[in-house]
Every structure is written in structure tokens, then in C-alpha cells.
């Protein structure tokens, strides 16, 4: 006799409960129109304050970052049944904690209260502070960091890139998954920056862009990591 052929039974992906810390870039390059200004406090206003935005928001780029973040948190909050919490960190010359792990609705409220600071880009502190919020996680959750940025880190002066690399390495050792989210001006790509982020910051060897294609790529990556979404197609439409 011969054994009947067996048919593999497809299994659904293991759905993961998760935490997501989002680090918001408030450095001068967000609003300085490609100048060397640090735009601290959105000053000088005649160069930094643009697009009809209030001085607390400062410029369309920062307004778009906030809207993208709120859209992302809302889409994930409404689009998955997993247990989930979010924390918010923002960074310029240094990093500050806007909220510890909280519900998605409370996180959107926190985002509505953020004000632009300007300054340098201290990614190392942002990653370390994000990790400190994720350290408060309930057990058995996946921890993610989404790092908004538009260029290489610049603080601390002279050690910025190595400090960010060390902070990222430490967070990865704690099991956190780091996802760089890059805002580009036009269609230009900085190859050195992309390689730095892919090789030294990202946990998945990728950098995602803050456009519709990048959001869809991010969704696919999260699904591959085990975040199960309730609806088919893009959650960001």
C-alpha cells in the first residue's frame, strides 16, 4: 500500500499585540527651506514660518508630518484588533517625551498639542527615549519604533552618527524593531544617507518614504511582522 498524499493546511499568520513609539523630527531642516538655519522657535519667522501656518506649527512640512502620524495611528488603531499602545517622542537639539504608552485615541490628542521646536537632529536621544517608553510594555508584545527624519543626525556634534548607531544597536538588542521614515525634498535621494539608515539604523534593512507608496510599503512590512489588519487593501486610503 502507499500512503495517501498529504495536503499542507495553510495557517494564518500569528497576530501580534504591539507597541509603537513614534519619534517626530522637529529639527531646523524640516522648516528651513534647505538653508542652514536651525529655526529654533520657528525664528527667524521671515525664513522659517511659511505656508500660512501658525508659528507653533511653523511650516507645511511639519504640518504634513503631524497629519501623516495621526493618519497612521488612526489607521492602525481602527484597522487591527490587536492589543496596542503608542508613545510619542520628538527631537531637535535633544529629545523629549510627549507621551508614554497610551491608546491610539489619546495618542492622536497628544499629537494635536505638539509645537515645533527647531534645532539640530539628535536621533540618538530619540531612539534611546523611545526605547525607555517601550521598556514599560506589557509582556508578550512586539515593540516597534518609527523614526521620522529628513537627513543625517547632527547632535551630539561630531559624534551624531555613531551615537545614533549605538542607540539603535542597543534598542535592537532589547528586541525593538526600528523603522526609518524618510521625508525627501522632491525626487532627490541621498545614497549615503540611505545606506547609513539601511545598514545601521533600520531593523528590516529598509527605509520607507513618507508618501503614499511608502505608506503602503510600511503596511506590507508590518503585516509581514505579524500585525494582522482587519480589512484588505490599503488602510491609508
XYZ file of N, CA and C in Angstrom:
711
model
N 0.841 -1.195 0.000
C 0.000 0.000 0.000
C 0.874 1.242 0.000
N 0.306 2.284 -0.466
C 1.015 3.569 -0.455
C 0.215 4.555 0.359
N 0.940 5.417 1.002
C 0.277 6.440 1.797
C -0.382 7.467 0.898
N -1.547 7.903 1.311
C -2.228 8.952 0.546
C -1.433 10.238 0.651
N -1.349 10.988 -0.438
C -0.614 12.253 -0.382
C -1.252 13.196 0.635
N -0.405 13.903 1.315
C -0.899 14.866 2.297
C -0.941 16.249 1.693
N -1.894 16.997 2.127
C -2.040 18.373 1.652
C -1.750 19.320 2.807
N -0.831 20.218 2.562
C -0.480 21.171 3.610
C -1.677 22.082 3.885
N -1.954 22.267 5.133
C -3.054 23.144 5.519
C -2.495 24.543 5.761
N -2.936 25.511 4.996
C -2.398 26.863 5.195
C -2.755 27.369 6.576
N -1.830 28.060 7.174
C -2.064 28.623 8.502
C -2.064 30.139 8.419
N -2.923 30.738 9.203
C -2.961 32.192 9.238
C -1.731 32.710 9.967
N -1.247 33.884 9.621
C -0.098 34.433 10.331
C -0.436 34.658 11.801
N 0.572 34.498 12.629
C 0.389 34.724 14.050
C 0.207 36.216 14.286
N -0.944 36.590 14.806
C -1.222 38.010 15.022
C -0.554 38.473 16.305
N 0.136 39.582 16.212
C 0.914 40.070 17.339
C 0.266 41.297 17.963
N 0.198 41.301 19.296
C -0.081 42.542 20.002
C 1.198 43.382 19.934
N 1.049 44.703 19.951
C 2.239 45.512 19.698
C 2.179 46.869 20.399
N 3.366 47.454 20.521
C 3.535 48.855 20.904
C 4.295 49.555 19.795
N 3.990 50.807 19.600
C 4.683 51.601 18.590
C 5.073 52.939 19.191
N 6.386 53.204 19.233
C 6.879 54.538 19.600
C 7.204 55.282 18.324
N 6.690 56.498 18.212
C 6.933 57.332 17.032
C 7.787 58.523 17.440
N 8.916 58.689 16.762
C 9.825 59.804 17.021
C 9.633 60.853 15.929
N 9.168 62.031 16.331
C 8.855 63.117 15.396
C 10.065 64.038 15.249
N 10.513 64.223 14.028
C 11.646 65.111 13.740
C 11.185 66.570 13.780
N 11.764 67.359 14.695
C 11.468 68.789 14.769
C 12.710 69.628 14.481
N 13.682 69.075 13.788
C 14.925 69.797 13.526
C 14.711 70.941 12.544
N 15.705 71.825 12.475
C 15.604 73.005 11.623
C 15.389 72.692 10.167
N 15.946 71.568 9.696
C 15.830 71.239 8.277
C 14.404 70.961 7.848
N 13.519 70.696 8.792
C 12.108 70.483 8.447
C 11.499 71.750 7.857
N 11.906 72.915 8.392
C 11.256 74.174 8.014
C 12.187 75.232 7.425
N 13.461 74.925 7.243
C 14.392 75.995 6.843
C 14.544 76.176 5.345
N 13.746 75.468 4.545
C 13.810 75.655 3.101
C 15.170 75.376 2.511
N 15.852 74.365 3.071
C 17.181 73.933 2.597
C 18.273 74.949 2.894
N 18.045 75.850 3.812
C 19.100 76.756 4.251
C 19.821 76.106 5.435
N 20.740 76.850 6.048
C 21.461 76.324 7.208
C 20.827 76.750 8.524
N 19.687 77.423 8.466
C 19.037 77.903 9.681
C 18.534 76.738 10.534
N 18.633 76.896 11.857
C 18.103 75.863 12.753
C 16.651 76.131 13.129
N 16.135 77.327 12.831
C 14.714 77.650 13.012
C 14.209 77.362 14.427
N 15.038 77.616 15.431
C 14.608 77.360 16.807
C 13.473 78.307 17.185
N 12.380 77.719 17.684
C 11.194 78.512 17.967
C 10.565 79.093 16.718
N 10.892 78.491 15.550
C 10.411 78.977 14.243
C 10.907 80.387 13.945
N 12.087 80.724 14.441
C 12.711 82.014 14.186
C 14.007 81.810 13.397
N 14.386 82.763 12.513
C 13.633 83.974 12.152
C 12.387 83.636 11.331
N 11.269 84.184 11.771
C 9.976 83.826 11.198
C 9.896 84.106 9.704
N 10.603 85.165 9.244
C 10.503 85.516 7.819
C 11.101 84.448 6.918
N 11.942 83.572 7.474
C 12.539 82.497 6.686
C 11.982 81.121 7.054
N 11.587 80.934 8.310
C 11.176 79.609 8.782
C 9.662 79.411 8.744
N 8.919 80.456 9.083
C 7.456 80.362 9.154
C 6.885 80.540 7.749
N 6.221 79.514 7.226
C 5.781 79.562 5.829
C 4.459 78.834 5.656
N 3.888 78.999 4.464
C 2.696 78.265 4.090
C 1.442 78.666 4.837
N 1.481 79.831 5.497
C 0.317 80.271 6.243
C 0.110 79.522 7.548
N 1.113 78.756 7.986
C 0.986 78.020 9.238
C 1.228 78.940 10.432
N 0.636 78.596 11.565
C 0.930 79.330 12.792
C 2.389 79.097 13.166
N 2.926 79.956 14.027
C 4.322 79.798 14.401
C 4.547 78.524 15.215
N 3.537 78.019 15.886
C 3.686 76.782 16.652
C 3.802 75.557 15.748
N 3.242 75.633 14.548
C 3.386 74.564 13.555
C 4.516 74.893 12.591
N 4.666 76.148 12.290
C 5.812 76.736 11.580
C 5.772 76.589 10.066
N 5.603 75.373 9.549
C 5.713 75.221 8.099
C 4.912 74.008 7.633
N 4.605 73.944 6.333
C 3.819 72.815 5.812
C 4.473 71.457 6.029
N 5.801 71.383 5.981
C 6.447 70.086 6.182
C 6.123 69.508 7.555
N 6.168 70.349 8.595
C 5.865 69.847 9.932
C 4.379 69.539 10.049
N 3.527 70.368 9.472
C 2.092 70.089 9.480
C 1.810 68.742 8.814
N 2.490 68.463 7.698
C 2.287 67.194 6.997
C 2.775 66.012 7.828
N 3.891 66.201 8.550
C 4.384 65.138 9.421
C 3.349 64.784 10.480
N 2.757 65.804 11.086
C 1.739 65.558 12.109
C 0.522 64.856 11.525
N 0.070 65.303 10.346
C -1.103 64.681 9.731
C -0.817 63.230 9.325
N 0.380 62.990 8.797
C 0.757 61.619 8.441
C 0.769 60.730 9.670
N 1.321 61.248 10.774
C 1.406 60.460 12.004
C 0.018 60.182 12.555
N -0.841 61.187 12.582
C -2.202 60.973 13.081
C -2.945 59.977 12.193
N -2.750 60.070 10.887
C -3.391 59.132 9.977
C -2.905 57.709 10.193
N -1.597 57.573 10.418
C -1.029 56.252 10.654
C -1.576 55.631 11.939
N -1.553 56.407 13.031
C -2.030 55.898 14.321
C -3.517 55.541 14.233
N -4.301 56.394 13.584
C -5.730 56.126 13.444
C -5.980 54.886 12.602
N -5.242 54.772 11.493
C -5.421 53.620 10.608
C -5.087 52.315 11.322
N -4.000 52.305 12.075
C -3.640 51.094 12.814
C -4.619 50.842 13.952
N -5.026 51.925 14.636
C -5.956 51.770 15.751
C -7.288 51.194 15.325
N -7.774 51.651 14.177
C -9.065 51.173 13.682
C -8.933 49.911 12.825
N -7.709 49.642 12.348
C -7.540 48.584 11.352
C -7.085 47.250 11.880
N -6.814 47.155 13.176
C -6.395 45.879 13.736
C -7.065 45.674 15.086
N -7.346 44.420 15.397
C -7.986 44.089 16.667
C -6.960 43.762 17.746
N -5.674 43.877 17.424
C -4.630 43.540 18.391
C -4.637 44.519 19.557
N -4.158 44.051 20.711
C -3.885 44.972 21.813
C -2.697 45.828 21.407
N -2.812 47.122 21.602
C -1.802 48.036 21.073
C -1.744 49.303 21.916
N -0.549 49.862 22.010
C -0.345 51.163 22.647
C 0.717 51.926 21.869
N 0.689 53.241 22.050
C 1.577 54.129 21.301
C 2.236 55.113 22.255
N 3.472 55.481 21.935
C 4.142 56.564 22.649
C 4.712 57.530 21.620
N 4.890 58.783 22.051
C 5.373 59.833 21.157
C 6.595 60.502 21.767
N 7.653 60.600 20.959
C 8.878 61.322 21.297
C 9.115 62.330 20.188
N 9.639 63.495 20.522
C 10.051 64.421 19.465
C 11.477 64.878 19.737
N 12.173 65.255 18.658
C 13.587 65.576 18.840
C 14.045 66.719 17.945
N 14.939 67.528 18.527
C 15.670 68.584 17.837
C 17.081 68.534 18.379
N 17.508 69.581 19.126
C 18.816 69.523 19.785
C 18.883 68.381 20.789
N 17.754 68.076 21.395
C 17.623 66.952 22.316
C 16.262 66.320 22.080
N 16.008 65.219 22.748
C 14.725 64.532 22.590
C 13.865 64.739 23.821
N 12.553 64.787 23.619
C 11.603 64.947 24.713
C 10.476 63.930 24.549
N 9.964 63.478 25.661
C 8.858 62.524 25.664
C 7.539 63.284 25.725
N 6.703 63.116 24.707
C 5.384 63.759 24.701
C 4.345 62.893 25.382
N 4.483 61.578 25.260
C 3.552 60.670 25.938
C 4.176 59.303 26.064
N 3.875 58.642 27.181
C 4.243 57.250 27.369
C 3.193 56.377 26.688
N 3.327 55.071 26.799
C 2.418 54.164 26.104
C 0.969 54.452 26.469
N 0.157 54.642 25.423
C -1.215 55.065 25.609
C -2.059 54.543 24.455
N -3.374 54.710 24.557
C -4.276 54.266 23.496
C -4.085 55.112 22.239
N -4.582 54.608 21.125
C -4.406 55.361 19.881
C -5.201 56.661 19.898
N -6.363 56.668 20.522
C -7.155 57.903 20.563
C -6.473 58.964 21.417
N -5.907 58.566 22.546
C -5.191 59.525 23.381
C -3.909 60.002 22.708
N -3.297 59.122 21.906
C -2.088 59.497 21.170
C -2.394 60.572 20.135
N -3.525 60.455 19.450
C -3.916 61.489 18.483
C -4.113 62.828 19.198
N -4.681 62.801 20.383
C -4.839 64.034 21.152
C -3.479 64.639 21.494
N -2.526 63.803 21.862
C -1.170 64.292 22.137
C -0.566 64.940 20.907
N -0.724 64.315 19.756
C -0.182 64.863 18.512
C -0.785 66.224 18.188
N -2.049 66.411 18.528
C -2.701 67.695 18.273
C -2.121 68.830 19.115
N -1.390 68.489 20.174
C -0.847 69.504 21.071
C 0.625 69.815 20.821
N 1.274 69.092 19.903
C 2.700 69.293 19.675
C 2.975 70.634 19.009
N 4.103 71.249 19.374
C 4.558 72.504 18.779
C 5.985 72.326 18.287
N 6.252 72.887 17.147
C 7.564 72.776 16.507
C 8.638 73.476 17.332
N 9.814 72.850 17.426
C 10.909 73.431 18.211
C 12.068 73.935 17.374
N 12.377 73.265 16.257
C 13.596 73.581 15.525
C 14.816 73.003 16.234
N 15.998 73.374 15.762
C 17.239 72.898 16.367
C 17.953 71.895 15.487
N 18.894 71.169 16.119
C 19.631 70.136 15.404
C 18.828 68.855 15.310
N 19.521 67.736 15.072
C 18.838 66.445 14.911
C 19.517 65.410 15.800
N 18.959 65.214 16.989
C 19.547 64.278 17.947
C 18.802 62.944 17.890
N 19.083 62.193 16.847
C 18.412 60.905 16.656
C 18.785 59.909 17.749
N 20.005 59.979 18.247
C 20.438 59.047 19.295
C 19.543 59.162 20.524
N 19.308 60.397 20.969
C 18.428 60.583 22.126
C 17.006 60.140 21.821
N 16.552 60.387 20.606
C 15.189 59.988 20.236
C 15.021 58.477 20.322
N 15.986 57.741 19.800
C 15.906 56.278 19.837
C 15.967 55.778 21.277
N 16.883 56.346 22.067
C 17.012 55.909 23.466
C 15.760 56.224 24.267
N 15.172 57.394 24.027
C 13.972 57.765 24.764
C 12.782 56.919 24.324
N 12.688 56.641 23.032
C 11.653 55.717 22.555
C 11.788 54.376 23.258
N 13.011 53.879 23.349
C 13.222 52.582 23.982
C 12.794 52.613 25.446
N 13.027 53.725 26.127
C 12.633 53.803 27.535
C 11.120 53.732 27.693
N 10.370 54.264 26.710
C 8.906 54.127 26.780
C 8.483 52.694 26.493
N 9.175 52.033 25.574
C 8.829 50.647 25.237
C 9.213 49.687 26.353
N 10.172 50.079 27.180
C 10.557 49.240 28.314
C 9.410 49.075 29.306
N 8.407 49.951 29.233
C 7.250 49.871 30.128
C 6.154 48.965 29.566
N 6.456 48.262 28.496
C 5.456 47.459 27.786
C 4.933 46.299 28.616
N 3.642 45.977 28.441
C 3.161 44.695 28.951
C 3.940 43.560 28.278
N 4.027 42.402 28.911
C 4.776 41.298 28.301
C 4.101 40.791 27.026
N 4.888 40.093 26.236
C 4.384 39.388 25.041
C 3.857 40.332 23.967
N 4.427 41.504 23.883
C 4.097 42.391 22.768
C 5.342 42.652 21.934
N 5.140 42.847 20.629
C 6.224 43.296 19.774
C 6.372 44.807 19.926
N 7.604 45.263 19.945
C 7.885 46.692 20.091
C 8.483 47.248 18.807
N 7.876 48.325 18.335
C 8.325 48.986 17.112
C 8.683 50.441 17.404
N 9.637 50.958 16.639
C 9.937 52.391 16.619
C 9.836 52.883 15.186
N 9.118 53.965 15.003
C 9.046 54.631 13.703
C 9.746 55.974 13.854
N 10.866 56.142 13.153
C 11.695 57.333 13.302
C 11.515 58.238 12.084
N 10.827 59.367 12.265
C 10.735 60.359 11.197
C 12.058 61.115 11.105
N 12.512 61.353 9.878
C 13.742 62.115 9.685
C 13.791 62.644 8.261
N 14.696 63.600 8.039
C 14.884 64.096 6.673
C 16.356 64.259 6.322
N 17.239 63.725 7.164
C 18.669 63.825 6.896
C 19.463 63.106 7.971
N 20.779 63.222 7.880
C 21.627 62.564 8.874
C 21.497 63.271 10.216
N 21.691 62.542 11.322
C 21.687 63.197 12.630
C 22.855 64.177 12.753
N 22.654 65.245 13.526
C 23.685 66.280 13.683
C 24.047 66.565 15.136
N 23.354 65.945 16.083
C 23.648 66.123 17.502
C 23.779 64.747 18.151
N 24.721 64.558 19.081
C 25.744 65.495 19.529
C 26.727 65.815 18.401
N 27.225 67.037 18.400
C 28.160 67.475 17.364
C 29.375 66.550 17.358
N 29.790 66.143 16.187
C 30.977 65.313 15.910
C 30.772 63.825 16.188
N 29.769 63.460 16.976
C 29.528 62.031 17.241
C 28.098 61.618 16.906
N 27.380 62.446 16.160
C 25.945 62.224 15.951
C 25.644 60.881 15.304
N 26.347 60.551 14.230
C 26.031 59.311 13.516
C 26.417 58.075 14.324
N 27.580 58.112 14.966
C 27.989 56.957 15.766
C 27.097 56.800 16.995
N 26.650 57.930 17.583
C 25.752 57.852 18.741
C 24.411 57.260 18.357
N 23.877 57.669 17.203
C 22.598 57.104 16.740
C 22.739 55.622 16.435
N 23.860 55.257 15.840
C 24.108 53.848 15.542
C 24.167 53.017 16.825
N 24.832 53.545 17.852
C 24.929 52.825 19.125
C 23.565 52.707 19.797
N 22.776 53.790 19.750
C 21.435 53.752 20.346
C 20.554 52.744 19.625
N 20.667 52.701 18.293
C 19.876 51.744 17.515
C 20.288 50.312 17.839
N 21.586 50.085 17.961
C 22.077 48.751 18.283
C 21.550 48.290 19.640
N 21.546 49.182 20.623
C 21.042 48.841 21.945
C 19.546 48.519 21.902
N 18.774 49.333 21.159
C 17.329 49.086 21.059
C 17.049 47.748 20.397
N 17.808 47.422 19.367
C 17.624 46.138 18.687
C 17.938 44.978 19.635
N 18.963 45.159 20.469
C 19.298 44.115 21.437
C 18.153 43.887 22.427
N 17.350 44.947 22.662
C 16.190 44.815 23.545
C 14.982 44.223 22.815
N 15.154 43.931 21.524
C 14.086 43.312 20.754
C 13.213 44.274 19.981
N 13.539 45.568 19.997
C 12.723 46.551 19.281
C 13.043 46.534 17.791
N 12.024 46.790 16.996
C 12.146 46.815 15.541
C 12.094 48.278 15.107
N 13.191 48.774 14.534
C 13.314 50.190 14.170
C 13.026 50.359 12.682
N 12.149 51.315 12.387
C 11.743 51.585 11.008
C 11.983 53.064 10.710
N 12.973 53.393 9.869
C 13.192 54.800 9.490
C 12.138 55.245 8.462
N 11.624 56.448 8.672
C 10.579 57.013 7.812
C 11.096 58.342 7.291
N 11.512 58.374 6.031
C 12.301 59.470 5.474
C 11.461 60.414 4.637
N 11.550 61.703 4.979
C 10.938 62.743 4.154
C 11.984 63.263 3.181
N 11.671 63.205 1.903
C 12.571 63.696 0.874
C 12.030 64.973 0.254
N 12.945 65.853 -0.160
C 12.568 67.031 -0.928
C 12.578 66.656 -2.401
N 11.416 66.720 -3.044
C 11.332 66.352 -4.449
C 11.636 64.886 -4.655
N 12.351 64.575 -5.725
C 12.679 63.187 -6.044
C 14.135 62.851 -5.766
N 14.823 63.722 -5.029
C 16.238 63.512 -4.779
C 16.437 62.404 -3.743
N 17.463 61.600 -3.942
C 17.824 60.557 -2.989
C 19.284 60.740 -2.599
N 19.555 60.715 -1.310
C 20.907 60.805 -0.788
C 21.377 59.379 -0.528
N 22.213 58.863 -1.427
C 22.614 57.462 -1.344
C 23.343 57.170 -0.038
N 24.237 58.071 0.376
C 24.980 57.853 1.617
C 24.032 57.771 2.814
N 23.022 58.645 2.833
C 22.039 58.628 3.913
C 21.256 57.325 3.900
N 20.795 56.911 2.726
C 20.016 55.675 2.627
C 20.826 54.469 3.104
N 22.096 54.405 2.722
C 22.939 53.293 3.134
C 23.170 53.309 4.640
N 23.374 54.509 5.196
C 23.555 54.632 6.647
C 22.317 54.123 7.387
N 21.138 54.552 6.938
C 19.902 54.146 7.595
C 19.637 52.655 7.423
N 19.839 52.142 6.224
C 19.583 50.726 5.970
C 20.527 49.823 6.757
N 21.808 50.215 6.828
C 22.822 49.344 7.410
C 22.977 49.503 8.918
N 22.657 50.699 9.441
C 22.978 50.964 10.838
C 21.780 51.312 11.723
N 20.665 51.728 11.139
C 19.516 52.150 11.946
C 18.349 51.180 11.781
N 17.977 50.875 10.565
C 16.809 50.043 10.300
C 17.004 48.608 10.781
N 15.929 48.044 11.337
C 15.942 46.628 11.727
C 15.585 45.714 10.566
N 14.955 46.264 9.549
C 14.461 45.441 8.446
C 15.250 45.668 7.155
N 16.340 46.451 7.249
C 17.174 46.700 6.081
C 16.518 47.567 5.041
N 15.480 48.302 5.448
C 14.743 49.157 4.517
C 14.538 50.535 5.113
N 14.316 51.500 4.215
C 13.913 52.849 4.599
C 12.618 53.141 3.867
N 11.627 53.638 4.578
C 10.324 53.922 3.979
C 10.171 55.418 3.780
N 9.566 55.808 2.677
C 9.372 57.219 2.360
C 7.986 57.673 2.799
N 7.891 58.953 3.150
C 6.621 59.487 3.662
C 5.710 59.929 2.517
N 5.454 59.012 1.596
C 4.483 59.263 0.528
C 3.532 58.074 0.487
N 2.569 58.105 -0.422
C 1.555 57.052 -0.439
C 2.169 55.682 -0.704
N 3.158 55.628 -1.580
C 3.817 54.349 -1.857
C 4.575 53.858 -0.623
N 5.236 54.798 0.068
C 5.961 54.420 1.275
C 5.036 53.920 2.363
N 3.867 54.551 2.508
C 2.895 54.089 3.498
C 2.411 52.676 3.192
N 2.161 52.399 1.928
C 1.736 51.046 1.556
C 2.846 50.028 1.790
N 4.097 50.429 1.499
C 5.228 49.547 1.778
C 5.344 49.290 3.278
N 5.116 50.338 4.072
C 5.157 50.195 5.526
C 4.074 49.221 5.997
N 2.875 49.351 5.444
C 1.790 48.438 5.814
C 2.185 46.996 5.508
N 2.759 46.765 4.336
C 3.160 45.408 3.965
C 4.209 44.866 4.925
N 5.135 45.727 5.312
C 6.187 45.301 6.231
C 5.616 44.951 7.597
N 4.671 45.770 8.089
C 4.051 45.486 9.381
C 3.269 44.181 9.342
N 2.592 43.937 8.221
C 1.845 42.681 8.093
C 2.797 41.483 8.086
N 3.940 41.642 7.445
C 4.935 40.575 7.447
C 5.452 40.310 8.853
N 5.463 41.359 9.683
C 5.935 41.223 11.053
C 4.866 40.638 11.978
N 3.628 40.483 11.482
C 2.601 39.829 12.281
C 1.513 40.733 12.809
N 1.446 41.986 12.321
C 0.329 42.857 12.692
C -0.818 42.575 11.729
N -1.861 41.939 12.238
C -2.963 41.491 11.384
C -4.008 42.595 11.253
N -4.287 42.981 10.026
C -5.245 44.052 9.752
C -6.590 43.448 9.379
N -7.636 44.164 9.751
C -8.981 43.620 9.603
C -9.544 43.762 8.196
N -8.968 44.626 7.396
C -9.511 44.848 6.054
C -8.422 44.648 5.024
N -8.855 44.231 3.821
C -7.907 44.072 2.723
C -7.660 45.414 2.062
N -6.551 45.489 1.341
C -6.207 46.742 0.684
C -5.511 47.690 1.651
N -5.266 48.887 1.173
C -4.521 49.846 1.967
C -5.372 50.402 3.113
N -4.806 50.457 4.305
C -5.509 51.058 5.434
C -5.345 52.562 5.435
N -4.549 53.092 4.500
C -4.257 54.527 4.497
C -5.057 55.291 3.445
N -5.895 54.577 2.671
C -6.694 55.258 1.648
C -7.785 56.108 2.280
